[in-house]
mmCIF file of C-alpha atoms and ligand atoms in Angstrom:
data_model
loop_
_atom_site.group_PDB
_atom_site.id
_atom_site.type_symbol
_atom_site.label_atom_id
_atom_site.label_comp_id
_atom_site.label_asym_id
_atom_site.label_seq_id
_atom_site.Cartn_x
_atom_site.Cartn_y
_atom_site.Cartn_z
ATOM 1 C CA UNK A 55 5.134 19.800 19.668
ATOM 2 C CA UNK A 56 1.917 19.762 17.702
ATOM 3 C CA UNK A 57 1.239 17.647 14.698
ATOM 4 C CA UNK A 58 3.198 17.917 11.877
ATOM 5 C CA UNK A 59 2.701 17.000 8.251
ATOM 6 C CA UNK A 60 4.653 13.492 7.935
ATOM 7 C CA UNK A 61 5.526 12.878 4.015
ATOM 8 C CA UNK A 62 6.609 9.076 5.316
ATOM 9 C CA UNK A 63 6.385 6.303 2.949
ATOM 10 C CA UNK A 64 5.987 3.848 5.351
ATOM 11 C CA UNK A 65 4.849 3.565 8.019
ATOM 12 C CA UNK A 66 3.494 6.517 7.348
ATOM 13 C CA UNK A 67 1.430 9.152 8.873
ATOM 14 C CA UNK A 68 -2.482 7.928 10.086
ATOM 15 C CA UNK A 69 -5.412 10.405 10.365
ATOM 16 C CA UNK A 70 -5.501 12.558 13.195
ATOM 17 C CA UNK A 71 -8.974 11.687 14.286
ATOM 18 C CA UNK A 72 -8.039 8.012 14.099
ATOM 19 C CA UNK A 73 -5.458 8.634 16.453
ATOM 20 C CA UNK A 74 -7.758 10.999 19.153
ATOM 21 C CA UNK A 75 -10.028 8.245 19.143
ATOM 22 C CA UNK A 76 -7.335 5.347 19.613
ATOM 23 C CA UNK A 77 -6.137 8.085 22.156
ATOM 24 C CA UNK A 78 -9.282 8.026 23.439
ATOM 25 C CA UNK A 79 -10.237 4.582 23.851
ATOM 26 C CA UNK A 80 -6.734 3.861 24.923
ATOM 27 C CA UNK A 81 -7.118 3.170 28.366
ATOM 28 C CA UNK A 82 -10.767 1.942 28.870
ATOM 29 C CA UNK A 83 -12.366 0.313 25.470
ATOM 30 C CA UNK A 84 -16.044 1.256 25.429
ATOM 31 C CA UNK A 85 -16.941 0.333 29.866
ATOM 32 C CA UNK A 86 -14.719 -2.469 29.704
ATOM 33 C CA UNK A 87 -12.356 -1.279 32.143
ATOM 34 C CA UNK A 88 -9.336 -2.803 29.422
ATOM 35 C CA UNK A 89 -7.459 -1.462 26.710
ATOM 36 C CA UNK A 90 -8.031 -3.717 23.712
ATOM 37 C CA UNK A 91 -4.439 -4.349 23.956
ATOM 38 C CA UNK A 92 -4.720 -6.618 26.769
ATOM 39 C CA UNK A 93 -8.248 -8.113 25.648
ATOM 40 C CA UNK A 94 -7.922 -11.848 24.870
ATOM 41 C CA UNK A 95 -8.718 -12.639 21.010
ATOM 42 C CA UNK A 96 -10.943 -15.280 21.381
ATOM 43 C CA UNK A 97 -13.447 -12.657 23.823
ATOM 44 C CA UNK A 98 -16.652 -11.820 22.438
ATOM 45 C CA UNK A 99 -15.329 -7.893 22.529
ATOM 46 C CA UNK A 100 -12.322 -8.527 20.825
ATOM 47 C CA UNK A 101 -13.604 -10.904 17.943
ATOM 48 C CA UNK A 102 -17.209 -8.210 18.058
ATOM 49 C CA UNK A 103 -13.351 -5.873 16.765
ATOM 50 C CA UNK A 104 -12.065 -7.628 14.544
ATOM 51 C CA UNK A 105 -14.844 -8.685 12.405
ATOM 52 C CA UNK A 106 -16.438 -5.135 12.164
ATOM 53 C CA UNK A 107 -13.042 -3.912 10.568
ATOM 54 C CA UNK A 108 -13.379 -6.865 7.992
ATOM 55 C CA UNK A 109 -17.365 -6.144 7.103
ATOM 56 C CA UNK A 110 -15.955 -2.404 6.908
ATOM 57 C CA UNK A 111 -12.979 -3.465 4.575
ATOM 58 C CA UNK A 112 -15.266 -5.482 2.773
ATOM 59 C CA UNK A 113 -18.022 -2.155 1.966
ATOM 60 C CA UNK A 114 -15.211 0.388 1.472
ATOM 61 C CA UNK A 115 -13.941 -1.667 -1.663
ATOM 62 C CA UNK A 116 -17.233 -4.176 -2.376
ATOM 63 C CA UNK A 117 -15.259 -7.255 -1.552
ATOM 64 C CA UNK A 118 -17.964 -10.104 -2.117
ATOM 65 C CA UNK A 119 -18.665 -13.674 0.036
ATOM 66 C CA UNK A 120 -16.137 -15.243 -2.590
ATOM 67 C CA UNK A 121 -13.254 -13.823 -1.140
ATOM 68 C CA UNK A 122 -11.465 -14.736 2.276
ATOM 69 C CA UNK A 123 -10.046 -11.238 4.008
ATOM 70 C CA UNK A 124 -7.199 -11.919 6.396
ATOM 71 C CA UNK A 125 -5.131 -9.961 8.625
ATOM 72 C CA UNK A 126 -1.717 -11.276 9.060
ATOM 73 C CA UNK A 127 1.897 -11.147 10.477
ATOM 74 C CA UNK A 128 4.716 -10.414 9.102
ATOM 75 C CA UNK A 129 3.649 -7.791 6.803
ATOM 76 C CA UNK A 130 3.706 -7.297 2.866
ATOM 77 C CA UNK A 131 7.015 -9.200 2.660
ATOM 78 C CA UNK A 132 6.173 -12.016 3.954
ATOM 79 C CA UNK A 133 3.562 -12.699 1.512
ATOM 80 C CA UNK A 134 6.398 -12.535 -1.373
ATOM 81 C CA UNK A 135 6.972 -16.257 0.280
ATOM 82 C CA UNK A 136 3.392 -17.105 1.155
ATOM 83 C CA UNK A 137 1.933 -16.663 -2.286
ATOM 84 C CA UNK A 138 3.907 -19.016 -4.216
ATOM 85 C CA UNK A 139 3.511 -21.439 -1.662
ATOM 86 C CA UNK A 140 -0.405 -21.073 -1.669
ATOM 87 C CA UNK A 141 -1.021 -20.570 -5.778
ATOM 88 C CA UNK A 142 1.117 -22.555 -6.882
ATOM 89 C CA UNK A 143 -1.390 -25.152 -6.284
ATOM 90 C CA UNK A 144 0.942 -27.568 -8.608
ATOM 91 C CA UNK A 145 2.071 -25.670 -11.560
ATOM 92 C CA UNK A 146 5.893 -24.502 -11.442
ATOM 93 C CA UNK A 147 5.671 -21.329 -13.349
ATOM 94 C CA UNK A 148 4.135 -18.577 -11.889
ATOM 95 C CA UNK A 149 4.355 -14.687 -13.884
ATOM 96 C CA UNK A 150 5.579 -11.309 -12.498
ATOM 97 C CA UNK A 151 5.563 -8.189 -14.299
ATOM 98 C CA UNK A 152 9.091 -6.208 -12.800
ATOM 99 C CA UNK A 153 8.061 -2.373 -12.726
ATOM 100 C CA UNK A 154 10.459 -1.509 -9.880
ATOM 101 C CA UNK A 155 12.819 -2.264 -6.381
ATOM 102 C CA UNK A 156 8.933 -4.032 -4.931
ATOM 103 C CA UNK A 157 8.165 -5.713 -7.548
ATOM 104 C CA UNK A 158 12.394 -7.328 -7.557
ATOM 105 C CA UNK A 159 11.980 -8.149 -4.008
ATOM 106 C CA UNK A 160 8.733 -9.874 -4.800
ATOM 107 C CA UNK A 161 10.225 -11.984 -7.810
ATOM 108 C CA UNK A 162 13.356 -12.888 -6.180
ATOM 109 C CA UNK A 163 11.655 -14.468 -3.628
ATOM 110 C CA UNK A 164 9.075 -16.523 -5.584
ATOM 111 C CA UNK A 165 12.115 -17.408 -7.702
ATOM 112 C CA UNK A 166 13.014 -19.733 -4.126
ATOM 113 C CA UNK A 167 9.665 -21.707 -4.803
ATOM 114 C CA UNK A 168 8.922 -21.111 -8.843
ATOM 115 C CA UNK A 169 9.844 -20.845 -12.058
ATOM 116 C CA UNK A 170 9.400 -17.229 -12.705
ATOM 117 C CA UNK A 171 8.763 -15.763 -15.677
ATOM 118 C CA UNK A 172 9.256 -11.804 -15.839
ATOM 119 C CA UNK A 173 6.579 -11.415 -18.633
ATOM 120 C CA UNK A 174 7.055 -7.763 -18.720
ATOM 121 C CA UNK A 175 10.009 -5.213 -17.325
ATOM 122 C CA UNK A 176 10.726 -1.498 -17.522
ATOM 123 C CA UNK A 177 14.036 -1.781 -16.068
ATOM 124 C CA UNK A 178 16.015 -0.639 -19.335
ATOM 125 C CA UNK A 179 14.249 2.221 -19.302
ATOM 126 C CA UNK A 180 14.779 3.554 -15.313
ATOM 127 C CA UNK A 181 11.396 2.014 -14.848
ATOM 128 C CA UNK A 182 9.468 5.600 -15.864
ATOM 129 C CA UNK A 183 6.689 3.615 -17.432
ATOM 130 C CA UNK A 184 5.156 0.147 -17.871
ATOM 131 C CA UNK A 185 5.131 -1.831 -20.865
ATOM 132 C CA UNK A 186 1.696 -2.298 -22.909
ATOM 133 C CA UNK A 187 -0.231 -4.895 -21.150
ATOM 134 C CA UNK A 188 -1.089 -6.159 -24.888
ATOM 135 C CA UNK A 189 3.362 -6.699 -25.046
ATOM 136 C CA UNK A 190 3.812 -8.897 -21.993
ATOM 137 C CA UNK A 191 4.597 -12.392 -22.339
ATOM 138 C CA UNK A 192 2.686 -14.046 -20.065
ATOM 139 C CA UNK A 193 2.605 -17.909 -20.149
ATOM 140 C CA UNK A 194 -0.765 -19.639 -20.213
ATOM 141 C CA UNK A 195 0.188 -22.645 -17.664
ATOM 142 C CA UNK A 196 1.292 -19.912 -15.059
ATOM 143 C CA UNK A 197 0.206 -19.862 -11.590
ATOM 144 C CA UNK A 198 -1.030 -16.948 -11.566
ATOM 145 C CA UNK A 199 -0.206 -13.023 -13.019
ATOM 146 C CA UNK A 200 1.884 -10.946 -9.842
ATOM 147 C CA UNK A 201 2.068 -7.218 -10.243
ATOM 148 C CA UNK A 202 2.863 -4.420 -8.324
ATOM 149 C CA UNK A 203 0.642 -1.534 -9.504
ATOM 150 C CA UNK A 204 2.148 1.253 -7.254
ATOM 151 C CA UNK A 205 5.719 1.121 -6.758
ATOM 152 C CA UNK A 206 6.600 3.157 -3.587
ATOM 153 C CA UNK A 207 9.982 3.744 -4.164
ATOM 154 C CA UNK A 208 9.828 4.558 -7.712
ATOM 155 C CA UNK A 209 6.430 6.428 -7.397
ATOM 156 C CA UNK A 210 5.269 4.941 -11.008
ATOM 157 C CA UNK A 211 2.120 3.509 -10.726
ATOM 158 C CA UNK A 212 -0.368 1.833 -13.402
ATOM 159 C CA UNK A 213 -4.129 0.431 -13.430
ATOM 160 C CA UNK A 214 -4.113 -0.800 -16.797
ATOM 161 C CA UNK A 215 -3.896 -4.688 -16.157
ATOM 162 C CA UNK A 216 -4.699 -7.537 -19.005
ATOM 163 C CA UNK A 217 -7.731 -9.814 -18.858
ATOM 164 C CA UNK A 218 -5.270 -12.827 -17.839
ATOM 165 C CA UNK A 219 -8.323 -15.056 -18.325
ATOM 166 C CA UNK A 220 -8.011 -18.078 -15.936
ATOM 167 C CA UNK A 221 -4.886 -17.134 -14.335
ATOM 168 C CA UNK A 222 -5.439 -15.253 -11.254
ATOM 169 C CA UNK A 223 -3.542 -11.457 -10.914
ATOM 170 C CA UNK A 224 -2.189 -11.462 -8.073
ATOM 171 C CA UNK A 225 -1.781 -7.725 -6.850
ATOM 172 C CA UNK A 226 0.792 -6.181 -4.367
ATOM 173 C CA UNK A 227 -1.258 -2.968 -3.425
ATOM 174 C CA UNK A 228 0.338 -2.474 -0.169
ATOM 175 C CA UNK A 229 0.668 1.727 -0.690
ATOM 176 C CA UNK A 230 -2.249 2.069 -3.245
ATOM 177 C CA UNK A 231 -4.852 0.063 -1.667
ATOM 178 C CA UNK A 232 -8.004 2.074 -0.395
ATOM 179 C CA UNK A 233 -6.446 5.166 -2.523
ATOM 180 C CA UNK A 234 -10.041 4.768 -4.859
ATOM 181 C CA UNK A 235 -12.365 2.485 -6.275
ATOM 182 C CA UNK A 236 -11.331 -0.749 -7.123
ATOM 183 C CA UNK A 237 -13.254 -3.526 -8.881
ATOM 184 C CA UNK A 238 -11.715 -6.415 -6.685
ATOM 185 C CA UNK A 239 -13.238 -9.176 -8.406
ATOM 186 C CA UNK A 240 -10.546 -8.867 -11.137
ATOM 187 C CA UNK A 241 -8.293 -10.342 -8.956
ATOM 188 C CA UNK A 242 -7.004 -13.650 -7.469
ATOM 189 C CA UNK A 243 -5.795 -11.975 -4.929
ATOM 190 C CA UNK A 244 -4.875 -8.395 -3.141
ATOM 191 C CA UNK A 245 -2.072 -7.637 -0.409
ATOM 192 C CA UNK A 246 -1.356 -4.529 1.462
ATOM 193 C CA UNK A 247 1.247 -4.271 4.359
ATOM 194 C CA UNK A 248 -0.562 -2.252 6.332
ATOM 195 C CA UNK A 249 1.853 0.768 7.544
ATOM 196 C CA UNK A 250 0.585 2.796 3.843
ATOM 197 C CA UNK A 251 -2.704 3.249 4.210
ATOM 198 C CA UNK A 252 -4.296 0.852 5.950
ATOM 199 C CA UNK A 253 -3.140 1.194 9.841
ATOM 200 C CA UNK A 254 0.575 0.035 11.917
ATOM 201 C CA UNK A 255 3.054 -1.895 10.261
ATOM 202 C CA UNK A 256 3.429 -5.585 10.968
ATOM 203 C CA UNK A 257 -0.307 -6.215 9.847
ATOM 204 C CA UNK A 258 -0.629 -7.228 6.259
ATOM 205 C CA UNK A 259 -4.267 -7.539 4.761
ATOM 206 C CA UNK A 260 -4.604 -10.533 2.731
ATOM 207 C CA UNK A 261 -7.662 -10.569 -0.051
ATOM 208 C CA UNK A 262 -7.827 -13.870 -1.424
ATOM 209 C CA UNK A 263 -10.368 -15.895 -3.909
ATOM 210 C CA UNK A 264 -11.942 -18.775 -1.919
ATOM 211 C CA UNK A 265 -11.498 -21.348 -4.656
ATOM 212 C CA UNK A 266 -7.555 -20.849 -4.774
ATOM 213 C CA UNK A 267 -7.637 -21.841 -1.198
ATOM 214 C CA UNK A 268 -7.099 -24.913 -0.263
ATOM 215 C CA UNK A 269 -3.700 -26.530 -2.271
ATOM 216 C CA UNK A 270 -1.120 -25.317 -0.594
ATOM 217 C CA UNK A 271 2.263 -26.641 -1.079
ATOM 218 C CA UNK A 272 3.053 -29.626 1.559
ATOM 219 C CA UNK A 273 6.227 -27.282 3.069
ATOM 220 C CA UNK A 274 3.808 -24.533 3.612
ATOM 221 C CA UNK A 275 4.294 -22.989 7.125
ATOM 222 C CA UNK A 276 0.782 -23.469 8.912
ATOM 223 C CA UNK A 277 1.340 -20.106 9.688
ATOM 224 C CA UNK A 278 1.287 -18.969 5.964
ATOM 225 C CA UNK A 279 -1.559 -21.377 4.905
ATOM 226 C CA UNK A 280 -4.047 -19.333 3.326
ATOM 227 C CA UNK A 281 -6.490 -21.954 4.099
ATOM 228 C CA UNK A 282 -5.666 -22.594 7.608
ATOM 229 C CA UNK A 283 -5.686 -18.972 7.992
ATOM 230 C CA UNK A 284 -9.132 -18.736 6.814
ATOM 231 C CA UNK A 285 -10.583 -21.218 8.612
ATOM 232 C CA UNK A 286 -9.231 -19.648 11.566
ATOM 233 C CA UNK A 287 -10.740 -16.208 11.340
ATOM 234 C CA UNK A 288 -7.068 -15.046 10.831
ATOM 235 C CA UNK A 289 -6.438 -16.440 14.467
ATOM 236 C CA UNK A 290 -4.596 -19.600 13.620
ATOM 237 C CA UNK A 291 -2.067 -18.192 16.962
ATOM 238 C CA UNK A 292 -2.503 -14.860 18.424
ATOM 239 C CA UNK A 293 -2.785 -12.033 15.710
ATOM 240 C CA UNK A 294 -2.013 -8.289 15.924
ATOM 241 C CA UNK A 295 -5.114 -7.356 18.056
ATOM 242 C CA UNK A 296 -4.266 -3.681 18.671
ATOM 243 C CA UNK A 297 -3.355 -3.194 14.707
ATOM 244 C CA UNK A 298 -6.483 -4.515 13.151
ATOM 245 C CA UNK A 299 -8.363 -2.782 15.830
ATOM 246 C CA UNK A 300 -6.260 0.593 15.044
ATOM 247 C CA UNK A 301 -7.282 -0.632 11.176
ATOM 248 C CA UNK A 302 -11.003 -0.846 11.601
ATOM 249 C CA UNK A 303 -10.874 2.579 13.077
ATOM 250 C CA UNK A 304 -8.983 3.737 9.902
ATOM 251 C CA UNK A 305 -11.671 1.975 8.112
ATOM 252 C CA UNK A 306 -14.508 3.567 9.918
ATOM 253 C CA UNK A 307 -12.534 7.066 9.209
ATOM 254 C CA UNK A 308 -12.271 6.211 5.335
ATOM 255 C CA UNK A 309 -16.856 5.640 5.365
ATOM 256 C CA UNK A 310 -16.951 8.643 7.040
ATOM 257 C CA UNK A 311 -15.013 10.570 4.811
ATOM 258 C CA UNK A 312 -17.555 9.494 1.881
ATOM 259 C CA UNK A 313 -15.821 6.247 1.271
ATOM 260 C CA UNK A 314 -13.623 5.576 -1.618
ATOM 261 C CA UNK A 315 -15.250 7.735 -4.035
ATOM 262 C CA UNK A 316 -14.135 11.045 -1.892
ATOM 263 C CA UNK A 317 -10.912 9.487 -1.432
ATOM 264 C CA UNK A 318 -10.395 9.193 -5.304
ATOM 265 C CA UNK A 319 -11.580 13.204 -5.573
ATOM 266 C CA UNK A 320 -9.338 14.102 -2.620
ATOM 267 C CA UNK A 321 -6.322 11.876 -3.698
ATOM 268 C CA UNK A 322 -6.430 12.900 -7.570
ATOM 269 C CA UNK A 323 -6.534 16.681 -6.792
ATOM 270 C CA UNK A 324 -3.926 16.329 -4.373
ATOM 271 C CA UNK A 325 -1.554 14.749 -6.880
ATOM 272 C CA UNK A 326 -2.584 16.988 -9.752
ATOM 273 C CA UNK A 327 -1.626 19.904 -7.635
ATOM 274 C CA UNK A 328 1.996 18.535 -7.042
ATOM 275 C CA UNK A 329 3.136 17.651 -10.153
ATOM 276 C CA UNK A 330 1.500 20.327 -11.722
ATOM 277 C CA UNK A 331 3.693 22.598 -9.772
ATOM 278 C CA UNK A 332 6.508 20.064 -10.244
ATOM 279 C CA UNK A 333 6.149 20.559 -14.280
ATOM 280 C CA UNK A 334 5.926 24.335 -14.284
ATOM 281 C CA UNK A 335 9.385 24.721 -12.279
ATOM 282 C CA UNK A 336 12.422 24.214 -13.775
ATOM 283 C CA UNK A 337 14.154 23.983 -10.752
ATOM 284 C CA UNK A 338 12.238 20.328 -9.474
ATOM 285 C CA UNK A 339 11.892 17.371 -11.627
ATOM 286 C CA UNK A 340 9.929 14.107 -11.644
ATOM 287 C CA UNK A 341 10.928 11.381 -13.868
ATOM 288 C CA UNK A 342 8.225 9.248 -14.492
ATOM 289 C CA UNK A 343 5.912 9.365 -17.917
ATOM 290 C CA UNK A 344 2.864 11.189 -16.592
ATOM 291 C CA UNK A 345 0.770 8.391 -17.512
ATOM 292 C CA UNK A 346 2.373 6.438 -14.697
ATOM 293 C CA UNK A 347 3.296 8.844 -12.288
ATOM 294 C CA UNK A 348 2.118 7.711 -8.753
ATOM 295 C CA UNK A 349 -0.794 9.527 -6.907
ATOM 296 C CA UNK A 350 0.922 8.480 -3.502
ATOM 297 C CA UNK A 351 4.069 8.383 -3.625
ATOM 298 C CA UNK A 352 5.905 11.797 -5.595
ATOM 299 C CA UNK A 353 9.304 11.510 -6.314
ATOM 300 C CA UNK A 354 11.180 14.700 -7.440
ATOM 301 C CA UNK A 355 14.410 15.927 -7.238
ATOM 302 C CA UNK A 356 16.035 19.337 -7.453
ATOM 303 C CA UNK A 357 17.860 20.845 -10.254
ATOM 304 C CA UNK A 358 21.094 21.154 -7.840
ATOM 305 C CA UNK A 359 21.271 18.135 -5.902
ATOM 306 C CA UNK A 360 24.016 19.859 -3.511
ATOM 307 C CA UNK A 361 20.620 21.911 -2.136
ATOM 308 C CA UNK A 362 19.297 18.820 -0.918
ATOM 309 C CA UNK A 363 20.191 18.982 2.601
ATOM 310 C CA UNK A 364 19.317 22.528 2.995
ATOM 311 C CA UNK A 365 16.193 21.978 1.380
ATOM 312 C CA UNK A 366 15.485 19.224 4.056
ATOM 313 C CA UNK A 367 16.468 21.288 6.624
ATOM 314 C CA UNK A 368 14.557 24.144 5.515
ATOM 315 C CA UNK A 369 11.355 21.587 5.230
ATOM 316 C CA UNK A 370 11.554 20.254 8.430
ATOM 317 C CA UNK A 371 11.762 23.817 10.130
ATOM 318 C CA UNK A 372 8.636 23.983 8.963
ATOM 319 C CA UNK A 373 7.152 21.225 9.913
ATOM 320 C CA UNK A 374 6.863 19.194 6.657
ATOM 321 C CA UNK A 375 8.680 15.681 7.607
ATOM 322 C CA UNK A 376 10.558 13.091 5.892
ATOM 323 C CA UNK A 377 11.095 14.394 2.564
ATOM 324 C CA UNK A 378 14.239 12.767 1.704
ATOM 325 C CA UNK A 379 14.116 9.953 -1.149
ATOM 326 C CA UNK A 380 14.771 6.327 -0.392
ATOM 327 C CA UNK A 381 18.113 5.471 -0.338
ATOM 328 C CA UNK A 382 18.326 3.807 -3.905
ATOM 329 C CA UNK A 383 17.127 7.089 -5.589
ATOM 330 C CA UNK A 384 18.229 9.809 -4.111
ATOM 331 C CA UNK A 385 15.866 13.541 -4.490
ATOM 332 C CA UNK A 386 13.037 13.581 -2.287
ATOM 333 C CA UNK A 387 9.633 11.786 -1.770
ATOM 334 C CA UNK A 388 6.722 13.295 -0.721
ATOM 335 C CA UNK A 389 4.228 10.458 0.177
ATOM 336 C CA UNK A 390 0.786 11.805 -0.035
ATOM 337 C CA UNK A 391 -1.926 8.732 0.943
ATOM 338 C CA UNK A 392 -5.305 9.425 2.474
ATOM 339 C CA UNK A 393 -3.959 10.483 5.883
ATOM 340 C CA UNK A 394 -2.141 13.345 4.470
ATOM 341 C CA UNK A 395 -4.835 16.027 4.169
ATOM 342 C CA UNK A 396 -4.900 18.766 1.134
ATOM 343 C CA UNK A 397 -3.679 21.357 3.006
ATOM 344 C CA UNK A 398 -0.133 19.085 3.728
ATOM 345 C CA UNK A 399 0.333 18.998 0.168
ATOM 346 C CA UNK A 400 -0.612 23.074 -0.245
ATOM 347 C CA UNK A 401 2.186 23.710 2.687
ATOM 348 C CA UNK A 402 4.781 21.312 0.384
ATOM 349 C CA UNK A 403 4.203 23.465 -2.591
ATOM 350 C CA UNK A 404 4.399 26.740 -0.872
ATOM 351 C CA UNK A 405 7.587 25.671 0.590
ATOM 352 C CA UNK A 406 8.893 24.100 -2.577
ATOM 353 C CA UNK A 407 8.122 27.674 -4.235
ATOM 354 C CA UNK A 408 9.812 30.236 -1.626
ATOM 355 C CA UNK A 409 12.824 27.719 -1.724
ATOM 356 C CA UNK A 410 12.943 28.076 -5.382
ATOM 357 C CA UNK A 411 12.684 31.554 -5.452
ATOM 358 C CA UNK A 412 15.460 31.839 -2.961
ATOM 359 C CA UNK A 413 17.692 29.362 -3.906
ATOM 360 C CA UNK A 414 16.690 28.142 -7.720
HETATM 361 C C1 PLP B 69 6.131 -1.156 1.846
HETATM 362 C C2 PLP B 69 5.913 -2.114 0.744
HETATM 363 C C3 PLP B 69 6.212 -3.477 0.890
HETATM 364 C C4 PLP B 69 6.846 -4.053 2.111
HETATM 365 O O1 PLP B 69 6.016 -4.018 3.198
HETATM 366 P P1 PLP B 69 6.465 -4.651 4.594
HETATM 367 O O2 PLP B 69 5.200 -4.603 5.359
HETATM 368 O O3 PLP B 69 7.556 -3.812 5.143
HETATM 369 O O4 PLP B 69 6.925 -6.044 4.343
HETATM 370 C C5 PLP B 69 5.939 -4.305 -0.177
HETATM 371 N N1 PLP B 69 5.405 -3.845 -1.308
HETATM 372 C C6 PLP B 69 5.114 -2.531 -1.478
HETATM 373 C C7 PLP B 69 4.512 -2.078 -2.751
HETATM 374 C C8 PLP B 69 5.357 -1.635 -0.451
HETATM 375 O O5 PLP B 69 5.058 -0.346 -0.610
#
């Protein structure tokens, strides 16, 4: 069967080429005679690997000396445990701004270590939008600021955050990250599970400020010391070789597409072209306040929710995959992040059209 346009949310689809070359490279890494699966981590190949996918993380988004870039078990969710553990660093308040089913998992798992404070929520509202930064109640001896500024599920995403002066944000970007530019010195600290945009799932990419390193709490998990992790090269035990290899080649993919930049171009016409068609329909819907409407992840449901399964069916005859909405809100979900070429999204809006026509 050949390739297929995967609408996935996670772990979602990768770029072809990334894949050829993995495919490639697969049996016999560069004359070594190995695969860099079975390469030890602590060989001169394998660390050579791994720290060219960091220095390539670190140019595709500017990431300075003063941050620490790890690559981690466990994946996005494990870090809902590891940050209040690690930035705490002796207060007992920490803030979380609750724009959606991430952002809940995220503060009901701090609430384990922390006082939590949910400075800001659009729950009342079917979180469609995000409150003003300038309304949220954030506390000044907090921790540090956690938000989620592209909820998958919901697909409402937002990039307005508040100068939160000495307390570090603390960002969940796990399905936004690398979508464009991003001025990462705003920040405390940045997470992505990797299985979004970034590479296989299990890896999560950890972006933290050197200075907040350092105080974890004395319960800390070596394994989830920041610090220790650092020190380490993110080798504290044996990490996810074949992942963060497989992520340096999406990395290397993402410079020679033109670097975040193109990505922004690509990504923004590719989500202006679905919800533009979304809006002019009657028949397909998305709920969120334009404003805050996700450029990866497009939620949208049909005017006649008993066509759903047809309209699945329909889709995957033709090759576009995984349509169908998580299971807490129903519709579909196209998830369009930088593997997912223009001409995916041109296919989804062709289909979405003749099925109208026929069925609407
Ligand atoms: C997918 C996702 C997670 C969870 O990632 P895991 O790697 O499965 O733990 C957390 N936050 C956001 C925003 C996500 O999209």
């Amino acid at each position: 069967m050949s390739r297929q346009y995967n609408f996935c949310a996670g772990p979602a689809a990768l770029p072809t080429a990334v894949l050829e070359r993995a495919r490639e490279e697969m049996l016999d890494w560069r004359g070594t005679g190995m695969s860099v699966m079975e390469m030890s981590h602590r060989s001169e190949t394998y660390v050579g690997i791994a720290q060219q996918a960091e220095q390539d993380l670190r140019d595709l988004m500017g990431i300075s000396d003063d941050y620490a870039v790890l690559f981690l078990q466990g994946g996005a969710s494990s870090q809902f445990s590891a940050i209040p553990l690690n930035l705490l660093r002796g207060h007992e308040s920490a803030d979380y701004i609750n724009t959606g089913n991430w952002s809940k998992k995220a503060i009901a798992e701090a609430r384990r270590f922390a006082d939590v404070n949910v400075a800001a929520s659009s729950e009342a509202n079917g979180f469609i939008d995000v409150p003003d930064p300038d309304t949220w109640q954030t506390r000044s001896d907090a921790a540090y600021l956690h938000v989620t500024p592209n909820e998958t599920i919901g697909g409402l995403a937002y990039d307005r955050l508040p100068d939160s002066g000495d307390v570090p944000l603390v960002a969940d970007m796990s399905s936004t990250i690398l979508s464009r530019p991003l001025d990462v010195s705003r920040f405390g600290m940045i997470y992505a599970g990797a299985q979004k945009n970034i590479g296989p799932s299990g890896l999560v990419v950890v972006i933290v400020r050197r200075d907040l390193l350092g105080h974890a709490s004395p319960a800390t998990p070596t394994m989830m010391d920041y610090k220790v992790q650092a020190d380490s090269g993110s080798m504290y035990n044996t990490p996810a070789t074949y992942s963060w290899y497989l992520a340096g080649l999406v990395f290397q993919w993402l410079k020679e597409q033109g670097g975040l930049e193109a990505m922004e171009t690509i990504n923004r016409r590719k989500a202006d072209k679905l919800y533009g068609f979304i809006d002019q329909s009657d028949f397909y819907a998305n709920p969120i306040v334009p404003a805050f409407r996700s450029w990866m992840n497009v939620p949208f449901t049909l005017a006649d929710d008993r066509l759903d399964s047809e309209f699945l069916q329909g889709a995957e005859a033709r090759g576009l995959l995984n349509l169908k909405g998580h299971r807490s809100v129903g519709g579909m979900r196209a998830s369009i992040y930088n593997a997912m070429p223009e001409s995916g999204v041109d296919a989804l809006i062709d289909y979405m059209a003749s099925f109208e026509k026929e069925r609407g």
